[in-house]
Amino acid sequence: MDFFLQLLVSGIVVGSIYALVALGFVLIYKATGVINFAQGEFLMVGAYVCLALVSQLHIPFWIAFFLTMAVTVVLGMIIERLALRPMIGEPIISIIMLTIGLSSVLKCAVLLVWGPNNRVYPQIFSQVPINLGPIVISQVYIWSVGFAFLFLALFTLFFRYSSYGIAMRAVANDQQAALSMGISVKKIFALAWCIAFLVAGVGGVFLGNINVVNVSLGFFGLKVFPAVILGGLDSIPGAIVGGLIIGILEAMTGGYIDPLVGGGTKEVLPFVVLVIILMVKPYGFFGTEEIEKV
Amino acid sequence: MGVMLNVNNIEVIYNEVILVLKGMSLEVPEGKIVTLLGANGAGKTTTLKAISGLLKSEEGEVTDGTIEFMGEVINHREAEDIVKSGIFQVMEGRRIFKDLTVTENLLVGAHVRRDRENIKRDMETVFSYFPRLKERHKQVAGYMSGGEQQMLAIGRALMSKPKLMMLDEPSLGLAPLLVKEIFEIVMRINKEEGTTILLVEQNANLALQVADYGYIMEGGRVVLDGECEVLRNNPDVKEFYLGQSEAGKKSFKDVKHYKRRKRWLS
Ligand SMILES: Nc1ncnc2c1ncn2[C@@H]1O[C@H](COP(=O)(O)OP(=O)(O)OP(=O)(O)O)[C@@H](O)[C@H]1O
Ligand SMILES: [Mg+2]
């Protein structure tokens, strides 16, 4: 039982980071219809930027963290402006190809600047674990899950109550009608990319603190696909729930099944889930099946 | 009172080849209701989109002539700036945001407003015109009936406090009684809010009763215009626009339905 709870906790921690990255992914998909294959690289860039600020420029971690948020927002803006805005009106498939290119560009840029070696964050969170009844949680896990949920909650409130959040959902529903309300669809697109980069970057910082930092962090982005397919490509709550479920499933298979078969199932399981979901529930559990009313 | 909107001899081309408006002109005086009538494909919606700037989102372009609103040429402005300057188009087919609630739809209508503090009050005004929206304010808009959706579309327009409201076939697909109700509210909005109205309609009979002045379009230009009273008694208008048989109306409706579905998909 303790072992189960322990796995559950680490599943939730990793799952909450999946949820963050998935949130950004869904946001872009909802607002612009683009499937962003560079989402994992956004996370990687976030991890590297914060690490550079902390260990190369010796900026205290929390300041570096907020600076990283600012940097990711600006990067999101630049990428939207230079790469994606000129593509508005082009076929979606071309834009999707462009995001694949973008993921390579970001990976190369990181390799050029920081090289291929593993890097680690200096110790930021106390190593003393915290005992919660039968389970033991390291402090970095607590911070990580706390911030992930904070961001998820903030953005949920943003989409629900703020004028721009509601406008984003309106654009996702009917672009031309949104235009007729005086909403600047271009601004909304830019905002979607900024938020997507920001949430992935935040996820990257914490993941970097949990694991080592190297370019393979970008592969984390692939795990987002099972998460969002599970939750429904266009559903924000779905992204959150999907991320958590994939995180938990992964931890469970890692704990229970990997020892039996000698490892490897953990990596495969999310994609098995993906295939099954696509077969039985192609819109995911929260995705909209068009309201048909004419 | 002065002329609020002046469409002066415009030409509109889609996709750089399809010439749709060929010297279209009309004037909308401040505070009045003007109606624009015409058969399918005459170019009524295109005229409205040229004014509101939505043409640009459909590969359409005003290639000649000018559109002046309150003395300023607006035909090169972006749609968002045109909404900010006070023109609001209620698009054909209602186009409510179906995953948003009624309240959220109304808030989106107020997106360009700077005086956020008055928004609550104006929402109450909208609810006083359309009490049914108030009852349903938490409901997801996509599940509302066609009539309620049309009310929401007009209410949403009101939320932006436009100087000029352009309505594109608000009667489309609604029961006659409901059409009458909606037209009465449009007239009240015109009187009580002082909103100038440009009304595009297929239902010429009703439109000529509520409007002050009418234009009749054919093939991308105006073929006839005049005070609505005069138009109502014009023999040609009587024959072509007011004397439609019931059977004719029905088949026409089916055509519309098909057309709209196609546009949804594209
Ligand atoms: N986006 C577009 N691209 C190309 N052609 C278009 C486009 N929109 C409209 N047209 C064409 O322009 C002409 C006028 O269309 P418009 O929609 O303005 O007519 P309408 O008077 O509003 O007709 P209806 O009563 O059926 O709504 C039609 O022949 C139509 O096929
Ligand atoms: Mg039309």
mmCIF file of N, CA, C and O in Angstrom, chain A residues 75-86 88 186 189-191 193-194:
data_model
loop_
_atom_site.group_PDB
_atom_site.id
_atom_site.type_symbol
_atom_site.label_atom_id
_atom_site.label_comp_id
_atom_site.label_asym_id
_atom_site.label_seq_id
_atom_site.Cartn_x
_atom_site.Cartn_y
_atom_site.Cartn_z
ATOM 1 N N LEU A 75 10.151 34.858 -26.025
ATOM 2 C CA LEU A 75 10.478 33.895 -27.080
ATOM 3 C C LEU A 75 9.222 33.450 -27.824
ATOM 4 O O LEU A 75 9.211 33.329 -29.049
ATOM 5 N N GLY A 76 8.156 33.223 -27.069
ATOM 6 C CA GLY A 76 6.888 32.843 -27.695
ATOM 7 C C GLY A 76 6.438 33.916 -28.673
ATOM 8 O O GLY A 76 6.008 33.627 -29.791
ATOM 9 N N MET A 77 6.578 35.164 -28.244
ATOM 10 C CA MET A 77 6.172 36.280 -29.077
ATOM 11 C C MET A 77 7.009 36.337 -30.357
ATOM 12 O O MET A 77 6.492 36.520 -31.457
ATOM 13 N N ILE A 78 8.325 36.172 -30.179
ATOM 14 C CA ILE A 78 9.227 36.258 -31.340
ATOM 15 C C ILE A 78 8.930 35.137 -32.331
ATOM 16 O O ILE A 78 8.825 35.368 -33.542
ATOM 17 N N ILE A 79 8.754 33.938 -31.799
ATOM 18 C CA ILE A 79 8.486 32.803 -32.686
ATOM 19 C C ILE A 79 7.178 33.009 -33.443
ATOM 20 O O ILE A 79 7.093 32.775 -34.649
ATOM 21 N N GLU A 80 6.174 33.501 -32.725
ATOM 22 C CA GLU A 80 4.887 33.723 -33.392
ATOM 23 C C GLU A 80 5.058 34.750 -34.499
ATOM 24 O O GLU A 80 4.583 34.575 -35.613
ATOM 25 N N ARG A 81 5.743 35.823 -34.162
ATOM 26 C CA ARG A 81 5.898 36.943 -35.084
ATOM 27 C C ARG A 81 6.705 36.556 -36.336
ATOM 28 O O ARG A 81 6.331 36.856 -37.459
ATOM 29 N N LEU A 82 7.828 35.870 -36.109
ATOM 30 C CA LEU A 82 8.733 35.596 -37.228
ATOM 31 C C LEU A 82 8.334 34.353 -38.014
ATOM 32 O O LEU A 82 8.453 34.318 -39.229
ATOM 33 N N ALA A 83 7.882 33.325 -37.291
ATOM 34 C CA ALA A 83 7.649 32.060 -37.990
ATOM 35 C C ALA A 83 6.174 31.829 -38.303
ATOM 36 O O ALA A 83 5.833 31.383 -39.390
ATOM 37 N N LEU A 84 5.297 32.136 -37.344
ATOM 38 C CA LEU A 84 3.922 31.694 -37.527
ATOM 39 C C LEU A 84 3.016 32.731 -38.146
ATOM 40 O O LEU A 84 2.172 32.403 -38.965
ATOM 41 N N ARG A 85 3.199 34.003 -37.796
ATOM 42 C CA ARG A 85 2.308 35.015 -38.367
ATOM 43 C C ARG A 85 2.352 35.041 -39.893
ATOM 44 O O ARG A 85 1.312 35.110 -40.534
ATOM 45 N N PRO A 86 3.558 34.944 -40.484
ATOM 46 C CA PRO A 86 3.575 34.963 -41.955
ATOM 47 C C PRO A 86 2.830 33.781 -42.569
ATOM 48 O O PRO A 86 2.471 33.812 -43.741
ATOM 49 N N ILE A 88 -0.139 32.655 -41.504
ATOM 50 C CA ILE A 88 -1.588 32.716 -41.334
ATOM 51 C C ILE A 88 -2.246 32.659 -42.704
ATOM 52 O O ILE A 88 -1.857 33.365 -43.627
ATOM 53 N N LYS A 186 -5.133 38.102 -34.591
ATOM 54 C CA LYS A 186 -3.669 37.990 -34.580
ATOM 55 C C LYS A 186 -3.111 38.087 -33.168
ATOM 56 O O LYS A 186 -2.214 37.348 -32.785
ATOM 57 N N PHE A 189 -3.733 34.877 -31.342
ATOM 58 C CA PHE A 189 -2.786 33.839 -31.748
ATOM 59 C C PHE A 189 -1.464 34.038 -31.016
ATOM 60 O O PHE A 189 -0.889 33.090 -30.476
ATOM 61 N N ALA A 190 -0.996 35.277 -31.003
ATOM 62 C CA ALA A 190 0.280 35.564 -30.349
ATOM 63 C C ALA A 190 0.211 35.200 -28.873
ATOM 64 O O ALA A 190 1.126 34.585 -28.322
ATOM 65 N N LEU A 191 -0.906 35.552 -28.256
ATOM 66 C CA LEU A 191 -1.090 35.257 -26.837
ATOM 67 C C LEU A 191 -1.043 33.746 -26.598
ATOM 68 O O LEU A 191 -0.434 33.273 -25.632
ATOM 69 N N TRP A 193 0.578 31.459 -28.278
ATOM 70 C CA TRP A 193 1.960 30.969 -28.347
ATOM 71 C C TRP A 193 2.757 31.393 -27.119
ATOM 72 O O TRP A 193 3.573 30.623 -26.609
ATOM 73 N N CYS A 194 2.521 32.609 -26.655
ATOM 74 C CA CYS A 194 3.243 33.065 -25.455
ATOM 75 C C CYS A 194 2.894 32.207 -24.248
ATOM 76 O O CYS A 194 3.771 31.772 -23.509
#
